[in-house]
mmCIF file of C-alpha atoms in Angstrom:
data_model
loop_
_atom_site.group_PDB
_atom_site.id
_atom_site.type_symbol
_atom_site.label_atom_id
_atom_site.label_comp_id
_atom_site.label_asym_id
_atom_site.label_seq_id
_atom_site.Cartn_x
_atom_site.Cartn_y
_atom_site.Cartn_z
ATOM 1 C CA UNK A 85 0.000 0.000 0.000
ATOM 2 C CA UNK A 86 1.294 3.458 -0.976
ATOM 3 C CA UNK A 87 0.240 6.215 1.408
ATOM 4 C CA UNK A 88 1.100 9.878 0.823
ATOM 5 C CA UNK A 89 1.112 11.906 4.037
ATOM 6 C CA UNK A 90 0.894 15.658 3.455
ATOM 7 C CA UNK A 91 2.903 17.840 5.866
ATOM 8 C CA UNK A 92 4.001 14.933 8.086
ATOM 9 C CA UNK A 93 6.257 17.160 10.185
ATOM 10 C CA UNK A 94 3.445 19.373 11.515
ATOM 11 C CA UNK A 95 2.054 19.050 14.074
ATOM 12 C CA UNK A 96 5.242 17.489 15.392
ATOM 13 C CA UNK A 97 3.339 14.624 17.057
ATOM 14 C CA UNK A 98 2.058 13.471 13.652
ATOM 15 C CA UNK A 99 5.181 11.410 13.191
ATOM 16 C CA UNK A 100 3.154 8.864 15.171
ATOM 17 C CA UNK A 101 0.643 8.438 12.332
ATOM 18 C CA UNK A 102 3.452 7.755 9.878
ATOM 19 C CA UNK A 103 5.250 5.436 12.295
ATOM 20 C CA UNK A 104 2.185 3.244 12.886
ATOM 21 C CA UNK A 105 1.507 3.023 9.155
ATOM 22 C CA UNK A 106 5.091 1.920 8.639
ATOM 23 C CA UNK A 107 4.720 -0.724 11.359
ATOM 24 C CA UNK A 108 1.684 -2.033 9.468
ATOM 25 C CA UNK A 109 3.754 -2.519 6.340
ATOM 26 C CA UNK A 110 2.642 0.621 4.509
ATOM 27 C CA UNK A 111 4.932 2.484 2.131
ATOM 28 C CA UNK A 112 4.740 6.002 3.625
ATOM 29 C CA UNK A 113 5.652 8.894 1.317
ATOM 30 C CA UNK A 114 5.863 12.415 2.714
ATOM 31 C CA UNK A 115 5.264 15.744 0.985
ATOM 32 C CA UNK A 116 5.954 18.967 2.871
ATOM 33 C CA UNK A 117 7.642 22.346 2.803
ATOM 34 C CA UNK A 118 9.883 21.757 5.824
ATOM 35 C CA UNK A 119 13.540 20.805 5.795
ATOM 36 C CA UNK A 120 14.217 17.074 5.845
ATOM 37 C CA UNK A 121 17.371 17.627 7.875
ATOM 38 C CA UNK A 122 15.381 19.309 10.649
ATOM 39 C CA UNK A 123 12.803 16.516 10.898
ATOM 40 C CA UNK A 124 12.349 14.328 13.945
ATOM 41 C CA UNK A 125 14.485 11.216 13.494
ATOM 42 C CA UNK A 126 11.449 9.063 14.259
ATOM 43 C CA UNK A 127 9.618 10.620 11.330
ATOM 44 C CA UNK A 128 12.591 10.081 9.027
ATOM 45 C CA UNK A 129 12.580 6.434 10.026
ATOM 46 C CA UNK A 130 8.898 6.094 9.148
ATOM 47 C CA UNK A 131 9.111 7.646 5.667
ATOM 48 C CA UNK A 132 10.257 5.729 2.614
ATOM 49 C CA UNK A 133 10.887 9.026 0.844
ATOM 50 C CA UNK A 134 10.239 12.712 1.408
ATOM 51 C CA UNK A 135 9.555 15.238 -1.341
ATOM 52 C CA UNK A 136 10.138 18.850 -0.308
ATOM 53 C CA UNK A 137 8.142 21.588 -2.054
ATOM 54 C CA UNK A 138 8.783 25.297 -1.710
ATOM 55 C CA UNK A 139 5.208 25.870 -0.575
ATOM 56 C CA UNK A 140 2.316 23.550 0.163
ATOM 57 C CA UNK A 141 0.107 26.458 -0.892
ATOM 58 C CA UNK A 142 1.319 25.994 -4.473
ATOM 59 C CA UNK A 143 -0.976 23.324 -5.896
ATOM 60 C CA UNK A 144 1.104 22.793 -9.025
ATOM 61 C CA UNK A 145 4.156 21.950 -6.918
ATOM 62 C CA UNK A 146 2.241 19.512 -4.744
ATOM 63 C CA UNK A 147 0.579 17.972 -7.797
ATOM 64 C CA UNK A 148 4.008 17.347 -9.342
ATOM 65 C CA UNK A 149 5.181 15.736 -6.105
ATOM 66 C CA UNK A 150 2.232 13.330 -6.096
ATOM 67 C CA UNK A 151 2.801 12.601 -9.793
ATOM 68 C CA UNK A 152 6.456 11.808 -9.085
ATOM 69 C CA UNK A 153 5.552 9.360 -6.324
ATOM 70 C CA UNK A 154 2.886 7.797 -8.524
ATOM 71 C CA UNK A 155 5.411 7.285 -11.337
ATOM 72 C CA UNK A 156 8.070 5.882 -8.992
ATOM 73 C CA UNK A 157 5.999 3.690 -6.667
ATOM 74 C CA UNK A 158 2.838 2.944 -8.635
ATOM 75 C CA UNK A 159 -0.789 3.640 -7.766
ATOM 76 C CA UNK A 160 -1.322 5.833 -4.717
ATOM 77 C CA UNK A 161 -3.822 4.109 -2.418
ATOM 78 C CA UNK A 162 -4.261 6.826 0.224
ATOM 79 C CA UNK A 163 -3.524 10.534 0.567
ATOM 80 C CA UNK A 164 -4.112 12.378 3.828
ATOM 81 C CA UNK A 165 -2.846 15.232 5.994
ATOM 82 C CA UNK A 166 -5.188 14.845 9.004
ATOM 83 C CA UNK A 167 -5.101 18.650 9.126
ATOM 84 C CA UNK A 168 -8.036 21.056 8.770
ATOM 85 C CA UNK A 169 -6.076 23.566 6.710
ATOM 86 C CA UNK A 170 -5.286 21.087 3.922
ATOM 87 C CA UNK A 171 -8.659 19.295 3.747
ATOM 88 C CA UNK A 172 -9.700 20.956 0.501
ATOM 89 C CA UNK A 173 -6.344 20.448 -1.170
ATOM 90 C CA UNK A 174 -6.269 16.812 -0.035
ATOM 91 C CA UNK A 175 -9.686 16.321 -1.656
ATOM 92 C CA UNK A 176 -8.575 17.975 -4.896
ATOM 93 C CA UNK A 177 -5.499 15.754 -5.084
ATOM 94 C CA UNK A 178 -7.575 12.634 -4.465
ATOM 95 C CA UNK A 179 -9.951 13.631 -7.233
ATOM 96 C CA UNK A 180 -7.170 14.439 -9.693
ATOM 97 C CA UNK A 181 -5.324 11.163 -9.001
ATOM 98 C CA UNK A 182 -8.442 8.977 -8.649
ATOM 99 C CA UNK A 183 -7.716 8.075 -5.025
ATOM 100 C CA UNK A 184 -11.024 6.761 -3.689
ATOM 101 C CA UNK A 185 -10.173 6.044 -0.044
ATOM 102 C CA UNK A 186 -11.077 9.541 1.141
ATOM 103 C CA UNK A 187 -13.330 12.487 0.411
ATOM 104 C CA UNK A 188 -13.151 13.998 -3.061
ATOM 105 C CA UNK A 189 -13.972 17.531 -4.152
ATOM 106 C CA UNK A 190 -17.657 16.690 -4.491
ATOM 107 C CA UNK A 191 -17.856 15.892 -0.747
ATOM 108 C CA UNK A 192 -15.628 18.515 0.788
ATOM 109 C CA UNK A 193 -18.116 21.404 0.756
ATOM 110 C CA UNK A 194 -20.261 19.693 3.384
ATOM 111 C CA UNK A 195 -17.164 19.253 5.542
ATOM 112 C CA UNK A 196 -15.897 22.835 5.293
ATOM 113 C CA UNK A 197 -18.957 25.089 5.024
ATOM 114 C CA UNK A 198 -20.666 25.826 8.330
ATOM 115 C CA UNK A 199 -23.936 26.665 6.588
ATOM 116 C CA UNK A 200 -23.833 23.530 4.415
ATOM 117 C CA UNK A 201 -23.413 21.396 7.539
ATOM 118 C CA UNK A 202 -26.898 22.269 8.775
ATOM 119 C CA UNK A 203 -28.870 20.029 6.424
ATOM 120 C CA UNK A 204 -26.749 17.022 7.379
ATOM 121 C CA UNK A 205 -27.384 17.632 11.062
ATOM 122 C CA UNK A 206 -31.085 17.847 10.242
ATOM 123 C CA UNK A 207 -30.891 14.496 8.434
ATOM 124 C CA UNK A 208 -29.235 13.048 11.542
ATOM 125 C CA UNK A 209 -32.012 14.360 13.764
ATOM 126 C CA UNK A 210 -29.526 16.557 15.639
ATOM 127 C CA UNK A 211 -30.784 20.095 16.424
ATOM 128 C CA UNK A 212 -28.597 23.106 15.583
ATOM 129 C CA UNK A 213 -28.648 26.838 16.236
ATOM 130 C CA UNK A 214 -30.628 28.946 13.794
ATOM 131 C CA UNK A 215 -28.384 30.699 11.299
ATOM 132 C CA UNK A 216 -28.328 33.132 8.394
ATOM 133 C CA UNK A 217 -25.815 33.626 5.589
ATOM 134 C CA UNK A 218 -24.912 37.304 5.732
ATOM 135 C CA UNK A 219 -25.671 39.269 2.601
ATOM 136 C CA UNK A 220 -26.879 42.721 3.639
ATOM 137 C CA UNK A 221 -27.231 44.802 6.779
ATOM 138 C CA UNK A 222 -31.006 44.491 6.459
ATOM 139 C CA UNK A 223 -30.763 40.695 6.325
ATOM 140 C CA UNK A 224 -28.759 40.755 9.565
ATOM 141 C CA UNK A 225 -31.346 42.996 11.233
ATOM 142 C CA UNK A 226 -34.173 40.728 10.075
ATOM 143 C CA UNK A 227 -32.420 37.715 11.595
ATOM 144 C CA UNK A 228 -31.817 39.630 14.838
ATOM 145 C CA UNK A 229 -35.503 40.420 15.009
ATOM 146 C CA UNK A 230 -36.067 36.662 15.026
ATOM 147 C CA UNK A 231 -33.396 35.490 17.500
ATOM 148 C CA UNK A 232 -32.266 38.610 19.400
ATOM 149 C CA UNK A 233 -28.830 39.468 20.770
ATOM 150 C CA UNK A 234 -26.275 38.102 21.423
ATOM 151 C CA UNK A 235 -25.318 36.349 18.191
ATOM 152 C CA UNK A 236 -22.158 34.772 16.864
ATOM 153 C CA UNK A 237 -20.758 35.669 13.432
ATOM 154 C CA UNK A 238 -18.003 33.531 11.952
ATOM 155 C CA UNK A 239 -16.509 32.709 8.550
ATOM 156 C CA UNK A 240 -18.627 30.175 6.694
ATOM 157 C CA UNK A 241 -15.425 28.422 5.730
ATOM 158 C CA UNK A 242 -12.871 28.890 8.484
ATOM 159 C CA UNK A 243 -10.529 27.123 10.870
ATOM 160 C CA UNK A 244 -10.840 27.322 14.644
ATOM 161 C CA UNK A 245 -12.053 30.488 16.363
ATOM 162 C CA UNK A 246 -10.133 33.001 14.253
ATOM 163 C CA UNK A 247 -12.155 35.943 12.893
ATOM 164 C CA UNK A 248 -15.155 35.000 15.058
ATOM 165 C CA UNK A 249 -17.223 37.770 16.657
ATOM 166 C CA UNK A 250 -19.797 37.856 19.423
ATOM 167 C CA UNK A 251 -22.236 40.702 18.821
ATOM 168 C CA UNK A 252 -24.040 42.008 21.896
ATOM 169 C CA UNK A 253 -25.810 45.090 20.500
ATOM 170 C CA UNK A 254 -26.287 47.370 17.491
ATOM 171 C CA UNK A 255 -22.936 49.057 18.140
ATOM 172 C CA UNK A 256 -21.161 45.717 17.775
ATOM 173 C CA UNK A 257 -23.172 44.996 14.625
ATOM 174 C CA UNK A 258 -22.192 48.296 13.039
ATOM 175 C CA UNK A 259 -18.544 47.784 13.916
ATOM 176 C CA UNK A 260 -18.615 44.296 12.413
ATOM 177 C CA UNK A 261 -20.137 45.533 9.159
ATOM 178 C CA UNK A 262 -17.520 48.275 9.026
ATOM 179 C CA UNK A 263 -14.520 45.980 9.510
ATOM 180 C CA UNK A 264 -15.311 42.550 8.057
ATOM 181 C CA UNK A 265 -16.056 41.103 4.636
ATOM 182 C CA UNK A 266 -19.554 40.123 5.708
ATOM 183 C CA UNK A 267 -20.284 38.128 2.554
ATOM 184 C CA UNK A 268 -17.980 35.388 3.845
ATOM 185 C CA UNK A 269 -19.795 35.092 7.199
ATOM 186 C CA UNK A 270 -22.738 33.326 8.775
ATOM 187 C CA UNK A 271 -24.691 34.639 11.777
ATOM 188 C CA UNK A 272 -25.946 32.186 14.416
ATOM 189 C CA UNK A 273 -28.080 32.516 17.499
ATOM 190 C CA UNK A 274 -26.018 32.340 20.689
ATOM 191 C CA UNK A 275 -26.288 29.043 22.569
ATOM 192 C CA UNK A 276 -25.476 28.927 26.271
ATOM 193 C CA UNK A 277 -23.822 25.622 26.967
ATOM 194 C CA UNK A 278 -20.618 23.669 27.469
ATOM 195 C CA UNK A 279 -18.773 22.403 24.411
ATOM 196 C CA UNK A 280 -18.209 18.672 24.186
ATOM 197 C CA UNK A 281 -16.650 16.879 21.254
ATOM 198 C CA UNK A 282 -17.323 13.420 19.926
ATOM 199 C CA UNK A 283 -13.912 12.207 18.801
ATOM 200 C CA UNK A 284 -13.857 9.000 16.797
ATOM 201 C CA UNK A 285 -12.008 6.905 14.253
ATOM 202 C CA UNK A 286 -14.438 5.767 11.563
ATOM 203 C CA UNK A 287 -14.044 2.783 9.226
ATOM 204 C CA UNK A 288 -15.142 2.514 5.592
ATOM 205 C CA UNK A 289 -18.659 1.468 6.651
ATOM 206 C CA UNK A 290 -19.257 4.710 8.617
ATOM 207 C CA UNK A 291 -18.826 2.771 11.886
ATOM 208 C CA UNK A 292 -16.666 3.894 14.821
ATOM 209 C CA UNK A 293 -13.731 1.722 15.847
ATOM 210 C CA UNK A 294 -12.771 4.179 18.623
ATOM 211 C CA UNK A 295 -14.858 6.793 20.472
ATOM 212 C CA UNK A 296 -14.073 9.393 23.116
ATOM 213 C CA UNK A 297 -15.412 12.660 24.546
ATOM 214 C CA UNK A 298 -13.494 15.847 25.230
ATOM 215 C CA UNK A 299 -14.885 18.649 27.424
ATOM 216 C CA UNK A 300 -13.922 22.131 26.241
ATOM 217 C CA UNK A 301 -14.382 25.623 27.718
ATOM 218 C CA UNK A 302 -17.565 27.424 26.620
ATOM 219 C CA UNK A 303 -15.818 29.858 24.274
ATOM 220 C CA UNK A 304 -12.559 29.243 22.427
ATOM 221 C CA UNK A 305 -13.344 32.546 20.712
ATOM 222 C CA UNK A 306 -12.977 34.461 24.000
ATOM 223 C CA UNK A 307 -9.752 32.599 24.798
ATOM 224 C CA UNK A 308 -8.238 33.717 21.497
ATOM 225 C CA UNK A 309 -9.582 37.275 21.512
ATOM 226 C CA UNK A 310 -9.039 38.054 25.218
ATOM 227 C CA UNK A 311 -5.834 36.016 25.720
ATOM 228 C CA UNK A 312 -7.426 33.835 28.366
ATOM 229 C CA UNK A 313 -5.926 30.524 29.462
ATOM 230 C CA UNK A 314 -7.096 27.326 27.778
ATOM 231 C CA UNK A 315 -7.995 24.390 29.974
ATOM 232 C CA UNK A 316 -9.837 21.254 28.870
ATOM 233 C CA UNK A 317 -9.853 17.513 29.410
ATOM 234 C CA UNK A 318 -10.559 14.210 27.734
ATOM 235 C CA UNK A 319 -13.346 12.481 29.647
ATOM 236 C CA UNK A 320 -13.344 9.083 31.320
ATOM 237 C CA UNK A 321 -16.675 8.117 29.745
ATOM 238 C CA UNK A 322 -18.886 8.954 26.782
ATOM 239 C CA UNK A 323 -22.521 9.872 27.552
ATOM 240 C CA UNK A 324 -24.884 7.641 25.634
ATOM 241 C CA UNK A 325 -26.782 10.651 24.262
ATOM 242 C CA UNK A 326 -23.545 12.088 22.819
ATOM 243 C CA UNK A 327 -22.595 8.696 21.412
ATOM 244 C CA UNK A 328 -25.979 8.511 19.684
ATOM 245 C CA UNK A 329 -25.726 12.064 18.308
ATOM 246 C CA UNK A 330 -22.137 11.514 17.159
ATOM 247 C CA UNK A 331 -22.889 8.276 15.361
ATOM 248 C CA UNK A 332 -25.988 9.740 13.699
ATOM 249 C CA UNK A 333 -23.948 12.734 12.502
ATOM 250 C CA UNK A 334 -21.248 10.455 11.092
ATOM 251 C CA UNK A 335 -23.836 8.520 9.081
ATOM 252 C CA UNK A 336 -25.593 11.669 7.856
ATOM 253 C CA UNK A 337 -22.313 13.078 6.537
ATOM 254 C CA UNK A 338 -21.389 9.623 5.216
ATOM 255 C CA UNK A 339 -18.018 9.866 6.914
ATOM 256 C CA UNK A 340 -15.734 6.993 6.051
ATOM 257 C CA UNK A 341 -12.152 6.058 6.830
ATOM 258 C CA UNK A 342 -11.388 9.140 8.920
ATOM 259 C CA UNK A 343 -10.426 10.410 12.340
ATOM 260 C CA UNK A 344 -13.133 12.971 13.212
ATOM 261 C CA UNK A 345 -13.737 15.701 15.778
ATOM 262 C CA UNK A 346 -17.430 16.648 16.007
ATOM 263 C CA UNK A 347 -18.378 19.532 18.290
ATOM 264 C CA UNK A 348 -21.623 19.835 20.240
ATOM 265 C CA UNK A 349 -23.148 22.199 22.777
ATOM 266 C CA UNK A 350 -24.444 20.583 25.957
ATOM 267 C CA UNK A 351 -27.305 22.861 26.980
ATOM 268 C CA UNK A 352 -27.113 24.381 30.455
ATOM 269 C CA UNK A 353 -30.855 25.018 30.441
ATOM 270 C CA UNK A 354 -33.845 24.053 28.336
ATOM 271 C CA UNK A 355 -34.092 25.873 25.005
ATOM 272 C CA UNK A 356 -37.202 25.862 22.848
ATOM 273 C CA UNK A 357 -36.600 23.973 19.629
ATOM 274 C CA UNK A 358 -33.259 22.597 20.837
ATOM 275 C CA UNK A 359 -33.930 20.427 23.876
ATOM 276 C CA UNK A 360 -33.837 20.110 27.629
ATOM 277 C CA UNK A 361 -30.894 20.919 29.908
ATOM 278 C CA UNK A 362 -28.139 18.404 29.210
ATOM 279 C CA UNK A 363 -29.222 17.837 25.604
ATOM 280 C CA UNK A 364 -26.613 17.942 22.848
ATOM 281 C CA UNK A 365 -26.894 20.456 19.996
ATOM 282 C CA UNK A 366 -24.743 20.279 16.860
ATOM 283 C CA UNK A 367 -22.072 22.981 16.575
ATOM 284 C CA UNK A 368 -19.776 21.974 13.712
ATOM 285 C CA UNK A 369 -17.962 19.021 12.211
ATOM 286 C CA UNK A 370 -14.202 18.785 11.786
ATOM 287 C CA UNK A 371 -13.104 15.913 9.595
ATOM 288 C CA UNK A 372 -9.700 15.486 11.194
ATOM 289 C CA UNK A 373 -8.322 14.651 14.646
ATOM 290 C CA UNK A 374 -8.901 17.094 17.488
ATOM 291 C CA UNK A 375 -6.248 19.799 17.524
ATOM 292 C CA UNK A 376 -3.111 20.217 19.557
ATOM 293 C CA UNK A 377 -2.121 17.367 21.828
ATOM 294 C CA UNK A 378 -5.626 15.944 22.203
ATOM 295 C CA UNK A 379 -4.875 12.611 20.463
ATOM 296 C CA UNK A 380 -2.064 12.050 22.961
ATOM 297 C CA UNK A 381 -4.441 12.931 25.797
ATOM 298 C CA UNK A 382 -6.864 10.280 24.517
ATOM 299 C CA UNK A 383 -4.007 7.799 24.650
ATOM 300 C CA UNK A 384 -3.199 8.681 28.252
ATOM 301 C CA UNK A 385 -6.840 8.663 29.372
ATOM 302 C CA UNK A 386 -7.832 5.450 27.618
ATOM 303 C CA UNK A 387 -4.456 3.682 28.023
ATOM 304 C CA UNK A 388 -4.435 3.045 24.299
ATOM 305 C CA UNK A 389 -2.785 4.183 21.053
ATOM 306 C CA UNK A 390 -5.141 6.090 18.762
ATOM 307 C CA UNK A 391 -2.379 6.406 16.161
ATOM 308 C CA UNK A 392 -2.235 2.606 15.940
ATOM 309 C CA UNK A 393 -6.028 2.289 15.904
ATOM 310 C CA UNK A 394 -6.106 4.771 13.004
ATOM 311 C CA UNK A 395 -3.372 2.878 11.127
ATOM 312 C CA UNK A 396 -5.256 -0.408 11.668
ATOM 313 C CA UNK A 397 -8.378 1.253 10.273
ATOM 314 C CA UNK A 398 -6.359 2.188 7.178
ATOM 315 C CA UNK A 399 -4.874 -1.260 6.615
ATOM 316 C CA UNK A 400 -7.488 -3.632 8.088
ATOM 317 C CA UNK A 401 -10.632 -1.434 8.255
ATOM 318 C CA UNK A 402 -11.117 -2.417 11.899
ATOM 319 C CA UNK A 403 -9.692 -2.024 15.372
ATOM 320 C CA UNK A 404 -7.061 -4.597 16.271
ATOM 321 C CA UNK A 405 -5.996 -3.221 19.665
ATOM 322 C CA UNK A 406 -8.075 -4.567 22.579
ATOM 323 C CA UNK A 407 -10.200 -2.280 24.721
ATOM 324 C CA UNK A 408 -8.479 -1.255 27.956
ATOM 325 C CA UNK A 409 -10.255 -1.067 31.301
ATOM 326 C CA UNK A 410 -10.338 1.734 33.876
ATOM 327 C CA UNK A 411 -10.347 4.815 31.625
ATOM 328 C CA UNK A 412 -9.739 8.131 33.346
ATOM 329 C CA UNK A 413 -9.487 11.809 32.441
ATOM 330 C CA UNK A 414 -6.481 13.615 31.063
ATOM 331 C CA UNK A 415 -6.292 17.378 31.676
ATOM 332 C CA UNK A 416 -4.596 20.141 29.689
ATOM 333 C CA UNK A 417 -3.724 23.521 31.201
ATOM 334 C CA UNK A 418 -2.056 26.220 29.128
ATOM 335 C CA UNK A 419 -0.319 29.351 30.440
ATOM 336 C CA UNK A 420 0.701 32.589 28.740
ATOM 337 C CA UNK A 421 3.956 34.492 29.091
ATOM 338 C CA UNK A 422 2.009 37.743 29.491
ATOM 339 C CA UNK A 423 0.423 36.601 32.786
ATOM 340 C CA UNK A 424 1.880 36.051 36.272
ATOM 341 C CA UNK A 425 0.829 32.891 38.084
ATOM 342 C CA UNK A 426 0.646 31.889 41.744
ATOM 343 C CA UNK A 427 2.320 28.509 41.341
ATOM 344 C CA UNK A 428 5.765 28.078 39.831
ATOM 345 C CA UNK A 429 6.769 25.465 37.283
ATOM 346 C CA UNK A 430 8.597 23.566 40.033
ATOM 347 C CA UNK A 431 5.542 23.609 42.312
ATOM 348 C CA UNK A 432 3.355 22.210 39.554
ATOM 349 C CA UNK A 433 5.766 19.375 38.826
ATOM 350 C CA UNK A 434 6.135 18.595 42.525
ATOM 351 C CA UNK A 435 2.373 18.501 43.080
ATOM 352 C CA UNK A 436 1.502 16.310 40.125
ATOM 353 C CA UNK A 437 4.661 14.209 40.005
ATOM 354 C CA UNK A 438 4.159 10.989 38.074
ATOM 355 C CA UNK A 439 0.688 12.119 36.943
ATOM 356 C CA UNK A 440 2.328 14.780 34.747
ATOM 357 C CA UNK A 441 2.676 13.226 31.305
ATOM 358 C CA UNK A 442 3.618 16.236 29.157
ATOM 359 C CA UNK A 443 4.904 19.762 29.748
ATOM 360 C CA UNK A 444 6.535 21.826 27.032
ATOM 361 C CA UNK A 445 6.404 25.114 25.090
ATOM 362 C CA UNK A 446 3.589 25.495 22.560
ATOM 363 C CA UNK A 447 4.458 26.029 18.873
ATOM 364 C CA UNK A 448 3.839 29.661 17.961
ATOM 365 C CA UNK A 449 1.215 28.753 15.353
ATOM 366 C CA UNK A 450 -0.958 27.326 18.174
ATOM 367 C CA UNK A 451 -0.187 29.874 20.876
ATOM 368 C CA UNK A 452 -3.152 32.141 20.108
ATOM 369 C CA UNK A 453 -5.579 29.480 21.333
ATOM 370 C CA UNK A 454 -3.426 27.193 23.446
ATOM 371 C CA UNK A 455 -1.009 29.505 25.272
ATOM 372 C CA UNK A 456 2.765 29.619 25.385
ATOM 373 C CA UNK A 457 3.428 26.660 27.697
ATOM 374 C CA UNK A 458 1.344 23.606 28.513
ATOM 375 C CA UNK A 459 0.931 21.018 31.261
ATOM 376 C CA UNK A 460 -0.905 17.739 30.707
ATOM 377 C CA UNK A 461 -1.639 15.290 33.519
ATOM 378 C CA UNK A 462 -3.603 12.187 34.428
ATOM 379 C CA UNK A 463 -6.768 12.896 36.452
ATOM 380 C CA UNK A 464 -8.992 10.269 38.051
ATOM 381 C CA UNK A 465 -12.212 12.104 37.146
ATOM 382 C CA UNK A 466 -13.637 15.402 35.877
ATOM 383 C CA UNK A 467 -13.376 17.105 39.276
ATOM 384 C CA UNK A 468 -9.693 16.208 39.530
ATOM 385 C CA UNK A 469 -9.134 17.460 35.981
ATOM 386 C CA UNK A 470 -10.750 20.803 36.792
ATOM 387 C CA UNK A 471 -8.725 21.078 40.013
ATOM 388 C CA UNK A 472 -5.476 20.532 38.124
ATOM 389 C CA UNK A 473 -6.395 23.189 35.544
ATOM 390 C CA UNK A 474 -7.298 25.675 38.276
ATOM 391 C CA UNK A 475 -4.045 25.052 40.171
ATOM 392 C CA UNK A 476 -1.857 25.533 37.099
ATOM 393 C CA UNK A 477 -3.681 28.667 35.924
ATOM 394 C CA UNK A 478 -4.283 30.491 39.220
ATOM 395 C CA UNK A 479 -3.035 34.039 38.712
ATOM 396 C CA UNK A 480 -1.633 36.582 41.103
ATOM 397 C CA UNK A 481 -4.083 39.331 42.024
ATOM 398 C CA UNK A 482 -2.205 42.136 40.264
ATOM 399 C CA UNK A 483 -2.255 40.235 36.962
#
């Protein structure tokens, strides 16, 4: 099997995907714009060959790289980046090279467009917030007459929480229309609730071979815009109602042979048309693994190897690793250089000792959302996870 992995060097933990493919006997071919000499040695060991392009943004260059590998090694069976930013380019390459193991260009719109997602949620029986594609100021006012303030406006096709606004009043609305290209945005009613993700590895029959839940802070947008500290955790169990909603969403989108990260609101109080307190409401789909170090956190919490489960899905279309007992939580707490904290690095390490599984600087490209330095630790349950996050992020009063 010939597998082309796009940008295998970023995120730096993605060497694990390539390594597990290699262990399963796959011929792993890398295409990226980073220096081979600066790559992690473990990644070098997993790749049969690496083709460096000047820019992954240049489709012609990447196309030529795929063509070269196809000429040298024969038919390309898989092509994947597992990265949100390259989803559309991955799909275009699959279509152009007749690679049928992943989404082609005809499918990608439903994955990327926040407005296009709505009809698939409806087919799954999963409620979603009311929304409106922004066209004119009058259209926005008409929608506001229906749902009221506050509302969220975000790019219809965007990554993460960048360029997302929360509008509280007419002044905010006027400022938004004065500063943004509104034609690229959708407006949604504001939902008060916690964000939980259904994270899963899906086989070719739209069936999960691994499932997990991650509990996120209510607003990543505020964390990015106000430079707050990010804290979240992978959960020790998956609520049956979220499992049901996640699986229904997967089938509605006809997701196959992918690692997915599907986001839901868990309502804090009953909302007409959406459900009772505790109900799950569709937020958006992300057809790639959860960002940052979350796959590693799933490994720690479930005592498993999601990279291997994913590679087994690729080569065998099923899970080969056994289920492990006694799952627990794994907590992430990020800190920013611009803040002053009560507890020192040494105090944190002393308190959490062997429970601390990762602590390191955050790559600059992630720092807007994740902070400048991170701590990740085992936690027996959600309360312990929240306590760890609070301890790490407690700030001094003058900060």
